mmCIF file of N, CA, C and O in Angstrom:
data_model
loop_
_atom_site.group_PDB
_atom_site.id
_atom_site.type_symbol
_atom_site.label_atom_id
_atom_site.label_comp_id
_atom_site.label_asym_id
_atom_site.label_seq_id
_atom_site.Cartn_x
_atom_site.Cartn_y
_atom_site.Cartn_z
ATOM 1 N N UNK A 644 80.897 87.576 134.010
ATOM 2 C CA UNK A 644 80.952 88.959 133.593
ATOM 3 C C UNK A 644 80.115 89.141 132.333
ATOM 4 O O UNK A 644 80.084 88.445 131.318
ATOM 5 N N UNK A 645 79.538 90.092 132.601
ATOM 6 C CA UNK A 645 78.810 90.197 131.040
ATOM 7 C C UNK A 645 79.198 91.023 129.730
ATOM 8 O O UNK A 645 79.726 92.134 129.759
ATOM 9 N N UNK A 646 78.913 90.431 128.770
ATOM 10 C CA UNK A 646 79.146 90.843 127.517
ATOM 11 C C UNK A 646 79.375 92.773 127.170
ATOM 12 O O UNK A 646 78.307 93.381 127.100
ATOM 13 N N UNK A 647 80.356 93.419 127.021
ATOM 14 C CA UNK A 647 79.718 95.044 127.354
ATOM 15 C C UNK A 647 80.316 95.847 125.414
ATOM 16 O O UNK A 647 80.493 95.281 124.336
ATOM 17 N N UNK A 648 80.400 96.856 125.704
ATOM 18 C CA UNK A 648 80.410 97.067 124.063
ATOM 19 C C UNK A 648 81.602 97.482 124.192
ATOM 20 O O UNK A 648 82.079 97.448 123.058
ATOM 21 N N UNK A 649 82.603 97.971 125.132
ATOM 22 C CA UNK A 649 84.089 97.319 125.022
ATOM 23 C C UNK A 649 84.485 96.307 124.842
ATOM 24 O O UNK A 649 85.440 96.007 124.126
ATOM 25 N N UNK A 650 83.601 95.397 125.661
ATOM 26 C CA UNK A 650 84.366 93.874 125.312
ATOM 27 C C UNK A 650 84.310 93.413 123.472
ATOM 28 O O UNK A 650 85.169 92.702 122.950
ATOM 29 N N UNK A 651 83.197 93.964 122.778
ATOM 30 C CA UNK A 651 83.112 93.763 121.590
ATOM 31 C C UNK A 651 84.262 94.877 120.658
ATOM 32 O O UNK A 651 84.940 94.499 119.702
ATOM 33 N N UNK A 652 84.252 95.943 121.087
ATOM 34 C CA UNK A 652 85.427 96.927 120.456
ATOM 35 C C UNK A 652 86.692 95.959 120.628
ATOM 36 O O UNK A 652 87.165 95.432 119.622
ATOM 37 N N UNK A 653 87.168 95.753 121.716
ATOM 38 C CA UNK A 653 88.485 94.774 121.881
ATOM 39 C C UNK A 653 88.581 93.772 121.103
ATOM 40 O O UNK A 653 89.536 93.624 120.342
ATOM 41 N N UNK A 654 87.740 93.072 121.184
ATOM 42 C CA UNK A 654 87.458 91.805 120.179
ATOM 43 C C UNK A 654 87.044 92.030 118.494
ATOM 44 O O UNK A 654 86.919 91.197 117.597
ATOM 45 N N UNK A 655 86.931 93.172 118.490
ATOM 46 C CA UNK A 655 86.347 93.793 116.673
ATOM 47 C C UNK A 655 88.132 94.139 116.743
ATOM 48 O O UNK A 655 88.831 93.401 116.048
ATOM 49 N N UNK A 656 88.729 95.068 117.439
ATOM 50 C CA UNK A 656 90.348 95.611 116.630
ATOM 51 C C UNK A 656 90.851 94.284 117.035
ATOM 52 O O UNK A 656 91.727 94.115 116.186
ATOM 53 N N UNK A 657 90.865 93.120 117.865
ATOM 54 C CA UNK A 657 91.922 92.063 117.978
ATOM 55 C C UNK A 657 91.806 91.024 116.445
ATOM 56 O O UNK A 657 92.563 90.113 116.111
ATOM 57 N N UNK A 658 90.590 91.553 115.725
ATOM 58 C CA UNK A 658 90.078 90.491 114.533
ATOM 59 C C UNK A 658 90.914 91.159 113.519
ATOM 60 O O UNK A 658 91.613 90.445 112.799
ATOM 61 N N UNK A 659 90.932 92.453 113.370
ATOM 62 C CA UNK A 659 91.213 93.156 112.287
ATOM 63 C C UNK A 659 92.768 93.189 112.407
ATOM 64 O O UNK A 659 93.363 93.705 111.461
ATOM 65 N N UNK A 660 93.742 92.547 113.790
ATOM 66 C CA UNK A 660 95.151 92.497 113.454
ATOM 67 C C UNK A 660 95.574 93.583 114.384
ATOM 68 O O UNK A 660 96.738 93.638 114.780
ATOM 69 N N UNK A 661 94.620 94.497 114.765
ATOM 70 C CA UNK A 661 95.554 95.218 115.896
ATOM 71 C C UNK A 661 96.017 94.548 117.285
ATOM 72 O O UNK A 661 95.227 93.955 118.021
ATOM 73 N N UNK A 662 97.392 94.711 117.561
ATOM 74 C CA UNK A 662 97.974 94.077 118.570
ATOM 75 C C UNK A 662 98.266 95.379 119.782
ATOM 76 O O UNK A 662 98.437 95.000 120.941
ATOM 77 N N UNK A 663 98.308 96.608 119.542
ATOM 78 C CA UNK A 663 98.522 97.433 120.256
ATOM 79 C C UNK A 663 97.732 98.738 120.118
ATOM 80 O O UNK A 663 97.500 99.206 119.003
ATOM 81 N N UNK A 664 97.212 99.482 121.545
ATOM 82 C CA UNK A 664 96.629 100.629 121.419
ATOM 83 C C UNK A 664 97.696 101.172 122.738
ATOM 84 O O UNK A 664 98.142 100.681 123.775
ATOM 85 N N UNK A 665 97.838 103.120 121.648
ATOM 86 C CA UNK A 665 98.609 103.488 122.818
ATOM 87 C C UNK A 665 97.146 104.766 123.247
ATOM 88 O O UNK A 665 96.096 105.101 122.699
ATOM 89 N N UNK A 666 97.923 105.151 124.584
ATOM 90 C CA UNK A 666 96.531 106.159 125.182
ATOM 91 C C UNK A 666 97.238 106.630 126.733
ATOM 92 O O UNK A 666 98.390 106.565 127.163
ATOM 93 N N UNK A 667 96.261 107.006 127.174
ATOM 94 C CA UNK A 667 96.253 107.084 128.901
ATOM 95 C C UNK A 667 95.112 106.583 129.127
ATOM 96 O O UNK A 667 94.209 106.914 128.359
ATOM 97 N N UNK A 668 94.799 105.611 130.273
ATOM 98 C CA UNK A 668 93.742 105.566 131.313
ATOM 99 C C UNK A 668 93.089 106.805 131.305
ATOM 100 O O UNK A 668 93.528 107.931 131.070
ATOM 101 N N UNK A 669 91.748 106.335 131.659
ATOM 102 C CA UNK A 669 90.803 107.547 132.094
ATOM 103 C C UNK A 669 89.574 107.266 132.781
ATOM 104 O O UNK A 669 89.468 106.129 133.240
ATOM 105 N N UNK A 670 88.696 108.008 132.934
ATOM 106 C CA UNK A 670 87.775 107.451 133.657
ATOM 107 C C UNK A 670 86.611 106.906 132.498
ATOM 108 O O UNK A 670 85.911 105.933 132.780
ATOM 109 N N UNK A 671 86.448 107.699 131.012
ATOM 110 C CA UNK A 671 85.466 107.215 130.355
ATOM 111 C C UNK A 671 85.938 106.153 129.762
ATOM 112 O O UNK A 671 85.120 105.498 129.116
ATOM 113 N N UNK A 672 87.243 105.717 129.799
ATOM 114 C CA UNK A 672 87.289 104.460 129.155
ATOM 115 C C UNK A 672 87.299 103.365 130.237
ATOM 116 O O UNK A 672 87.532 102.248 129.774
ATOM 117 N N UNK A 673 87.128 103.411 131.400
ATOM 118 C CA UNK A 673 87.477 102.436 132.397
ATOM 119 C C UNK A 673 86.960 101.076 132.417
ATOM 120 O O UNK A 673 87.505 100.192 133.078
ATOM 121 N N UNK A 674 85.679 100.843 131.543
ATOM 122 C CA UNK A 674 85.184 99.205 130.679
ATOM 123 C C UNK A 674 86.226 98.692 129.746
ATOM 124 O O UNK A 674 86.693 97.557 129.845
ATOM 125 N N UNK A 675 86.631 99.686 128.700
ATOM 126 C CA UNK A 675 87.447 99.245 128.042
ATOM 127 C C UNK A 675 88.974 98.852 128.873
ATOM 128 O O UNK A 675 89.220 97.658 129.041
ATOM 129 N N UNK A 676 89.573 99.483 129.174
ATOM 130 C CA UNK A 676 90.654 98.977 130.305
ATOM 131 C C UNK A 676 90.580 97.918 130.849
ATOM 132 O O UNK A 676 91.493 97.102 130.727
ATOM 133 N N UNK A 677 89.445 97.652 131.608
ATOM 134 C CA UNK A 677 89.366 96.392 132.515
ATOM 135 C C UNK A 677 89.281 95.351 131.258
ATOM 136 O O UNK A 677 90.113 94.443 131.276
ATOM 137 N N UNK A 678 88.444 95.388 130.268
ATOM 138 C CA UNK A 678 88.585 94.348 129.307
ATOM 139 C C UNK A 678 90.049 94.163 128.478
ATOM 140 O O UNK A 678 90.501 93.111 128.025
ATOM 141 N N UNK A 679 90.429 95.019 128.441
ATOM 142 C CA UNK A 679 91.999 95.050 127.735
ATOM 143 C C UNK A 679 92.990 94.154 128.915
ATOM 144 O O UNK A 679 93.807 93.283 128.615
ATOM 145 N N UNK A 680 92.602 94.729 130.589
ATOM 146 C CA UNK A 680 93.578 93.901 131.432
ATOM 147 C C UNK A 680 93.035 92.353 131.379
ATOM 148 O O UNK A 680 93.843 91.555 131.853
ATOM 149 N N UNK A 681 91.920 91.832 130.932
ATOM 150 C CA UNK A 681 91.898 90.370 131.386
ATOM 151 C C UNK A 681 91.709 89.645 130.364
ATOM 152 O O UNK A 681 91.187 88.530 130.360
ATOM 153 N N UNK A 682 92.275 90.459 129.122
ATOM 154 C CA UNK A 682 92.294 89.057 127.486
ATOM 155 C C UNK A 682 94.385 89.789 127.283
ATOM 156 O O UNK A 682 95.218 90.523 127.817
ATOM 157 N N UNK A 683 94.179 88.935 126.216
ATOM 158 C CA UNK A 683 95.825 88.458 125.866
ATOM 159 C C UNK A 683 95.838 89.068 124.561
ATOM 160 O O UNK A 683 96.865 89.706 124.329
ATOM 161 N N UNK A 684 95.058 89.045 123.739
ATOM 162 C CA UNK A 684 95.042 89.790 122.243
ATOM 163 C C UNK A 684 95.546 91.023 121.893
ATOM 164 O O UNK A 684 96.158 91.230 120.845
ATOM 165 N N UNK A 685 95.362 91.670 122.553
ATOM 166 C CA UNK A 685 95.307 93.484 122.467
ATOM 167 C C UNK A 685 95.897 94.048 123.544
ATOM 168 O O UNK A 685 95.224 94.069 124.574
ATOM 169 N N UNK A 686 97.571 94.758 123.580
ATOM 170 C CA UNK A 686 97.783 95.180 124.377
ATOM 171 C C UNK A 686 97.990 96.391 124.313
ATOM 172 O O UNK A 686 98.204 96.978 123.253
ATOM 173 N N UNK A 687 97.939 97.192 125.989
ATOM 174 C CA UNK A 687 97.829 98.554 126.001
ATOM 175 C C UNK A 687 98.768 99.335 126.932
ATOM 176 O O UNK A 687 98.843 99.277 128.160
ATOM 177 N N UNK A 688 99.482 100.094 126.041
ATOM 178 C CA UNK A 688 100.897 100.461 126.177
ATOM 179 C C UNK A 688 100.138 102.345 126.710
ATOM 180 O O UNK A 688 99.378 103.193 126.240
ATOM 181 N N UNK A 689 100.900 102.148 127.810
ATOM 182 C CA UNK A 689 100.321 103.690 128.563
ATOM 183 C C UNK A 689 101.456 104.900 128.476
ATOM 184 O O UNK A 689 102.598 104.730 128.904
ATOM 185 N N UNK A 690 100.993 106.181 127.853
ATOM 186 C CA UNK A 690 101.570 106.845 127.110
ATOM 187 C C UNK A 690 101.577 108.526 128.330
ATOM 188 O O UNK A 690 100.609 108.910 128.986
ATOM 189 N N UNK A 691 102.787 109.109 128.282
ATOM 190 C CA UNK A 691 102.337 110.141 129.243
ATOM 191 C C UNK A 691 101.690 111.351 128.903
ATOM 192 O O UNK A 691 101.349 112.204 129.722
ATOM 193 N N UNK A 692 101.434 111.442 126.995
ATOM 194 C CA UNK A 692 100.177 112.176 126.629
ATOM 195 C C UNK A 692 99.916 111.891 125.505
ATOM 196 O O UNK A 692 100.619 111.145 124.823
ATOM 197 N N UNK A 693 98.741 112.500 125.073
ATOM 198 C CA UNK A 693 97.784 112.017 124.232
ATOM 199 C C UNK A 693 98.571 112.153 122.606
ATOM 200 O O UNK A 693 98.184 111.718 121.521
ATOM 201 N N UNK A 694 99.367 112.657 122.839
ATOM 202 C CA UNK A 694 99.758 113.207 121.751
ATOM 203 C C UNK A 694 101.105 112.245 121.015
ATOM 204 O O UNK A 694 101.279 112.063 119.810
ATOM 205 N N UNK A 695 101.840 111.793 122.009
ATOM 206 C CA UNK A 695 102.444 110.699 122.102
ATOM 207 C C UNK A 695 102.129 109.478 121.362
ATOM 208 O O UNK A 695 102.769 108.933 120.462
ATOM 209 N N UNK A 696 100.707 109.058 122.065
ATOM 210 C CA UNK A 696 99.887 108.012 121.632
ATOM 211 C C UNK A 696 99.716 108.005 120.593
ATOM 212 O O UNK A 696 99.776 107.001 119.884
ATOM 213 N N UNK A 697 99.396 109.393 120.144
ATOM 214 C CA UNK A 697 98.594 109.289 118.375
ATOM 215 C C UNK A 697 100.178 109.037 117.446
ATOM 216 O O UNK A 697 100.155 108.313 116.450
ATOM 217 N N UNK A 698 101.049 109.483 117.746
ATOM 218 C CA UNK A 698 102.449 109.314 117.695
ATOM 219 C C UNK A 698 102.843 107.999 117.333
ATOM 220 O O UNK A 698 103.299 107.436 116.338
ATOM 221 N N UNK A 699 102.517 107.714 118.463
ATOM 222 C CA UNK A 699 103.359 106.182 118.219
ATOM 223 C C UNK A 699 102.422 105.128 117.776
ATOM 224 O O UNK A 699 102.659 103.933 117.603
ATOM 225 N N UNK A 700 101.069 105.921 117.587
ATOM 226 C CA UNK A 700 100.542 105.016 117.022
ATOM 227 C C UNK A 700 100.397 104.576 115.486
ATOM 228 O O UNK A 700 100.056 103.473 115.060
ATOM 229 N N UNK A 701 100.859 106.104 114.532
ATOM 230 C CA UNK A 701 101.355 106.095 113.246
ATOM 231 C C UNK A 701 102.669 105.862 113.102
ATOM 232 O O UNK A 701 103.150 106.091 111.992
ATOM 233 N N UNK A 702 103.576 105.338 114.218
ATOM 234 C CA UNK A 702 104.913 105.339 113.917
ATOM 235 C C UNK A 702 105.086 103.835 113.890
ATOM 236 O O UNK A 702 106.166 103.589 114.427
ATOM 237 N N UNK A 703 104.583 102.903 113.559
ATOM 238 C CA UNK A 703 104.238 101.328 113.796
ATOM 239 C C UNK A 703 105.974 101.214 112.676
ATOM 240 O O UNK A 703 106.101 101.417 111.468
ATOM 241 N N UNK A 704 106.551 101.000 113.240
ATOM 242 C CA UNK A 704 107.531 100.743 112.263
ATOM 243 C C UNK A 704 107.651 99.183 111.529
ATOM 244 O O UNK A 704 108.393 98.840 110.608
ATOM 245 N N UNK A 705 106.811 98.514 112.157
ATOM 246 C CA UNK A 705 106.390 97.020 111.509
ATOM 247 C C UNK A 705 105.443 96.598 110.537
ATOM 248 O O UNK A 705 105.229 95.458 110.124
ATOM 249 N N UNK A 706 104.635 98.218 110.074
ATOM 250 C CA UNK A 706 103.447 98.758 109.192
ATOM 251 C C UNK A 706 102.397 97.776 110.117
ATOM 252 O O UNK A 706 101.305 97.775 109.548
ATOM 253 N N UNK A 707 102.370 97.036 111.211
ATOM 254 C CA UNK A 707 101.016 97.247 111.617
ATOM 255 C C UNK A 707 100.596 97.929 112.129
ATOM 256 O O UNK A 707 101.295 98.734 112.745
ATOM 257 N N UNK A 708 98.806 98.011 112.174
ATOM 258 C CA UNK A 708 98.013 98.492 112.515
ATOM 259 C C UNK A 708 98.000 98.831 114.110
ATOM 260 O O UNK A 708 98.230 97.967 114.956
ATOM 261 N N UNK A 709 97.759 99.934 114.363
ATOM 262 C CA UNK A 709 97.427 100.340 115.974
ATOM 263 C C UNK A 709 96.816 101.174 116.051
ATOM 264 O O UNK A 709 96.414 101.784 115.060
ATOM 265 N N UNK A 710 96.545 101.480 117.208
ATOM 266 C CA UNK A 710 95.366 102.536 117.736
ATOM 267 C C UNK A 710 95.748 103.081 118.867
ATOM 268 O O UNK A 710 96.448 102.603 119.760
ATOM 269 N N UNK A 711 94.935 104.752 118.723
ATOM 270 C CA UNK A 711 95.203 106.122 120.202
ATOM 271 C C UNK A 711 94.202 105.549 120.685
ATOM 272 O O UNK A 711 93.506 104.774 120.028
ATOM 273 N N UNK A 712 94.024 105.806 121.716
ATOM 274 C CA UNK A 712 92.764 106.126 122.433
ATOM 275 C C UNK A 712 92.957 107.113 123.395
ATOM 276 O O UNK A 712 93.925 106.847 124.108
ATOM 277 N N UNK A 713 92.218 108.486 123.772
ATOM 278 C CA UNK A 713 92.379 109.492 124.480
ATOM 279 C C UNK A 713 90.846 109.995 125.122
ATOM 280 O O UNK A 713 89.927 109.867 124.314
ATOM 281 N N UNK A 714 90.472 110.540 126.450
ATOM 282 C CA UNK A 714 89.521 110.565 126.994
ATOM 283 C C UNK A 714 88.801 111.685 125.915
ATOM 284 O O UNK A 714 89.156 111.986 124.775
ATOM 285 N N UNK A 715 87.709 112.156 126.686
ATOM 286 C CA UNK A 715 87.329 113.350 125.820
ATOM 287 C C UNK A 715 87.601 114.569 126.517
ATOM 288 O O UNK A 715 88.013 114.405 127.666
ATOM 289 N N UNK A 716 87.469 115.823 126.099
ATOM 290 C CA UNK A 716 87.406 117.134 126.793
ATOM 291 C C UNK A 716 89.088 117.563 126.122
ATOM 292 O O UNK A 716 89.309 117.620 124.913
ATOM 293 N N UNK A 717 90.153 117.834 127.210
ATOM 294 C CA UNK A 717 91.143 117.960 126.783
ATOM 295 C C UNK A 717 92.042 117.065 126.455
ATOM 296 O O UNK A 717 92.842 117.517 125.636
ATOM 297 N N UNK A 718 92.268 115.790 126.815
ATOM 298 C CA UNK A 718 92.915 114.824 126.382
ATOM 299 C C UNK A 718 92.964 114.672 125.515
ATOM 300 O O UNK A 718 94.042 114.557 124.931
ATOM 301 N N UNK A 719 91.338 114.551 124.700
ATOM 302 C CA UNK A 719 91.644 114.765 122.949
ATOM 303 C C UNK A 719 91.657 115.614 122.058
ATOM 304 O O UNK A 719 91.099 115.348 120.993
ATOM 305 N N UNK A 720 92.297 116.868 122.250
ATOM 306 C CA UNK A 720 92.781 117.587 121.035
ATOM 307 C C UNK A 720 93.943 117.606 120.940
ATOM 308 O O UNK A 720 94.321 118.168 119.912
ATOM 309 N N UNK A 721 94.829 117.175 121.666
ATOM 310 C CA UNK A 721 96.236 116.918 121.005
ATOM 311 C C UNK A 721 96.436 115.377 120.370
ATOM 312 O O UNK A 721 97.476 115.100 119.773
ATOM 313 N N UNK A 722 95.548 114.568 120.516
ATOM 314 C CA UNK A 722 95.283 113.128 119.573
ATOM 315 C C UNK A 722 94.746 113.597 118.516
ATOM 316 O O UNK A 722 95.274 113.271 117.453
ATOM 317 N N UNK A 723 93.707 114.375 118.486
ATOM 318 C CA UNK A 723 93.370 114.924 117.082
ATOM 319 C C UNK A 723 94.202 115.751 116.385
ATOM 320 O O UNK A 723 94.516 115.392 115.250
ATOM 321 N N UNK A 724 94.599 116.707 116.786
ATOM 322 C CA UNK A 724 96.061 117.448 116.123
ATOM 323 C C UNK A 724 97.189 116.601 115.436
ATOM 324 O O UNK A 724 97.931 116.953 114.519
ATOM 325 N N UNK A 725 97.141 115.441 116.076
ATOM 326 C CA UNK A 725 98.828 114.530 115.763
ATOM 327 C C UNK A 725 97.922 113.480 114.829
ATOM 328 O O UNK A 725 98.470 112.474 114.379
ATOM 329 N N UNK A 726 96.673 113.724 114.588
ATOM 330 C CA UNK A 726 96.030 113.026 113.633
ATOM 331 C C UNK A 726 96.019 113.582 112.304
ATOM 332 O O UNK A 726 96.514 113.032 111.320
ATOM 333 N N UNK A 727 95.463 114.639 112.317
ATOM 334 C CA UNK A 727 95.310 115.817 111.434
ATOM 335 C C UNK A 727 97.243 115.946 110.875
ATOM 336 O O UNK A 727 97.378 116.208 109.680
ATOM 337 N N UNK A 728 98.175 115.824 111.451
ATOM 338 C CA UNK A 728 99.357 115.936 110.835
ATOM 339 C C UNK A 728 99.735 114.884 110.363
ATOM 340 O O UNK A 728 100.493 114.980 109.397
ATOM 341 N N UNK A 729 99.457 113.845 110.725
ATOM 342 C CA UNK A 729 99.824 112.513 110.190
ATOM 343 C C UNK A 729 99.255 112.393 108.793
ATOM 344 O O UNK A 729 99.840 111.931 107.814
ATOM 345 N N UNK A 730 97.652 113.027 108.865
ATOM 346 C CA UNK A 730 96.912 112.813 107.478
ATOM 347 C C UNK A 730 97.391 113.407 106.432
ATOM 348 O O UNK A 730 97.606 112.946 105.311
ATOM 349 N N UNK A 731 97.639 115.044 107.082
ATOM 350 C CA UNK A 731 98.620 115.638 105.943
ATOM 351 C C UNK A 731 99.811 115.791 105.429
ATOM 352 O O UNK A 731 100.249 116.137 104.332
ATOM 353 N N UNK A 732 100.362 115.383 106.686
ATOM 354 C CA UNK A 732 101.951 114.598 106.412
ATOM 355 C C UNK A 732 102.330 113.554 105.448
ATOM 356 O O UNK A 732 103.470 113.351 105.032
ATOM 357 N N UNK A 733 101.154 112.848 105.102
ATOM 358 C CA UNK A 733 101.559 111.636 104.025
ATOM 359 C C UNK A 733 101.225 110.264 104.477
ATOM 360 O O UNK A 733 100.982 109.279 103.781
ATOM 361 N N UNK A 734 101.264 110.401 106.036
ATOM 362 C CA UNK A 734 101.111 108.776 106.694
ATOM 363 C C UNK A 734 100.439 108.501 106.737
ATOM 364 O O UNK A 734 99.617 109.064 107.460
ATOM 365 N N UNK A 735 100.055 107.208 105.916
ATOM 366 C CA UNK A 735 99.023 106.147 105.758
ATOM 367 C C UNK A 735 98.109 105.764 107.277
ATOM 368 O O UNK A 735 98.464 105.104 108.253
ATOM 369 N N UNK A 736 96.725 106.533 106.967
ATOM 370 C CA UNK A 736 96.116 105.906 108.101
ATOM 371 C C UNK A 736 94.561 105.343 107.282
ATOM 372 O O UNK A 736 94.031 105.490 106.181
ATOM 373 N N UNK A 737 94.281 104.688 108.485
ATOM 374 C CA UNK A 737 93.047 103.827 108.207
ATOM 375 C C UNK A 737 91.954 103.958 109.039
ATOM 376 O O UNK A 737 90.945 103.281 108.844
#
């Protein structure tokens, strides 16, 4: 299989300590997916909306690090919204 620039995104957040990204499947991420199903580092917890994801992804109650991931178009403005509240809410993001 060859080298793709998901496989390097997966492998750049598995360095930096992230153990979990929440999201939905989609079709523009579907490289990244397949690389997330066949390594052990980085797992990906499937969320029933986007908004959720960004959710639980500032709600790390172990203070680690995690990550949304949401398609583009409509999927991501309610990840950006629950971003935008988190920032002004106080919660530490990175």
């Amino acid at each position: 299989m060859s080298r793709t620039v998901s496989n390097r995104v997966v492998e750049f957040l598995a360095e930096q300590g992230i153990r979990q990204i929440f999201g939905i499947p989609g079709d523009t991420i579907d490289s990244l997916m397949e690389y997330l199903r066949i390594q052990n580092a980085v797992h990906f917890v499937v969320m029933r909306h986007e908004e959720a994801g960004a959710f639980a992804a500032s709600a790390q109650l172990s203070g680690a690090l995690a990550v949304c991931v949401a398609c583009q178009g409509p999927g991501g403005d309610p990840s950006v919204e629950r971003t935008l509240r988190c920032c002004f809410g106080g919660v530490s993001m990175r």
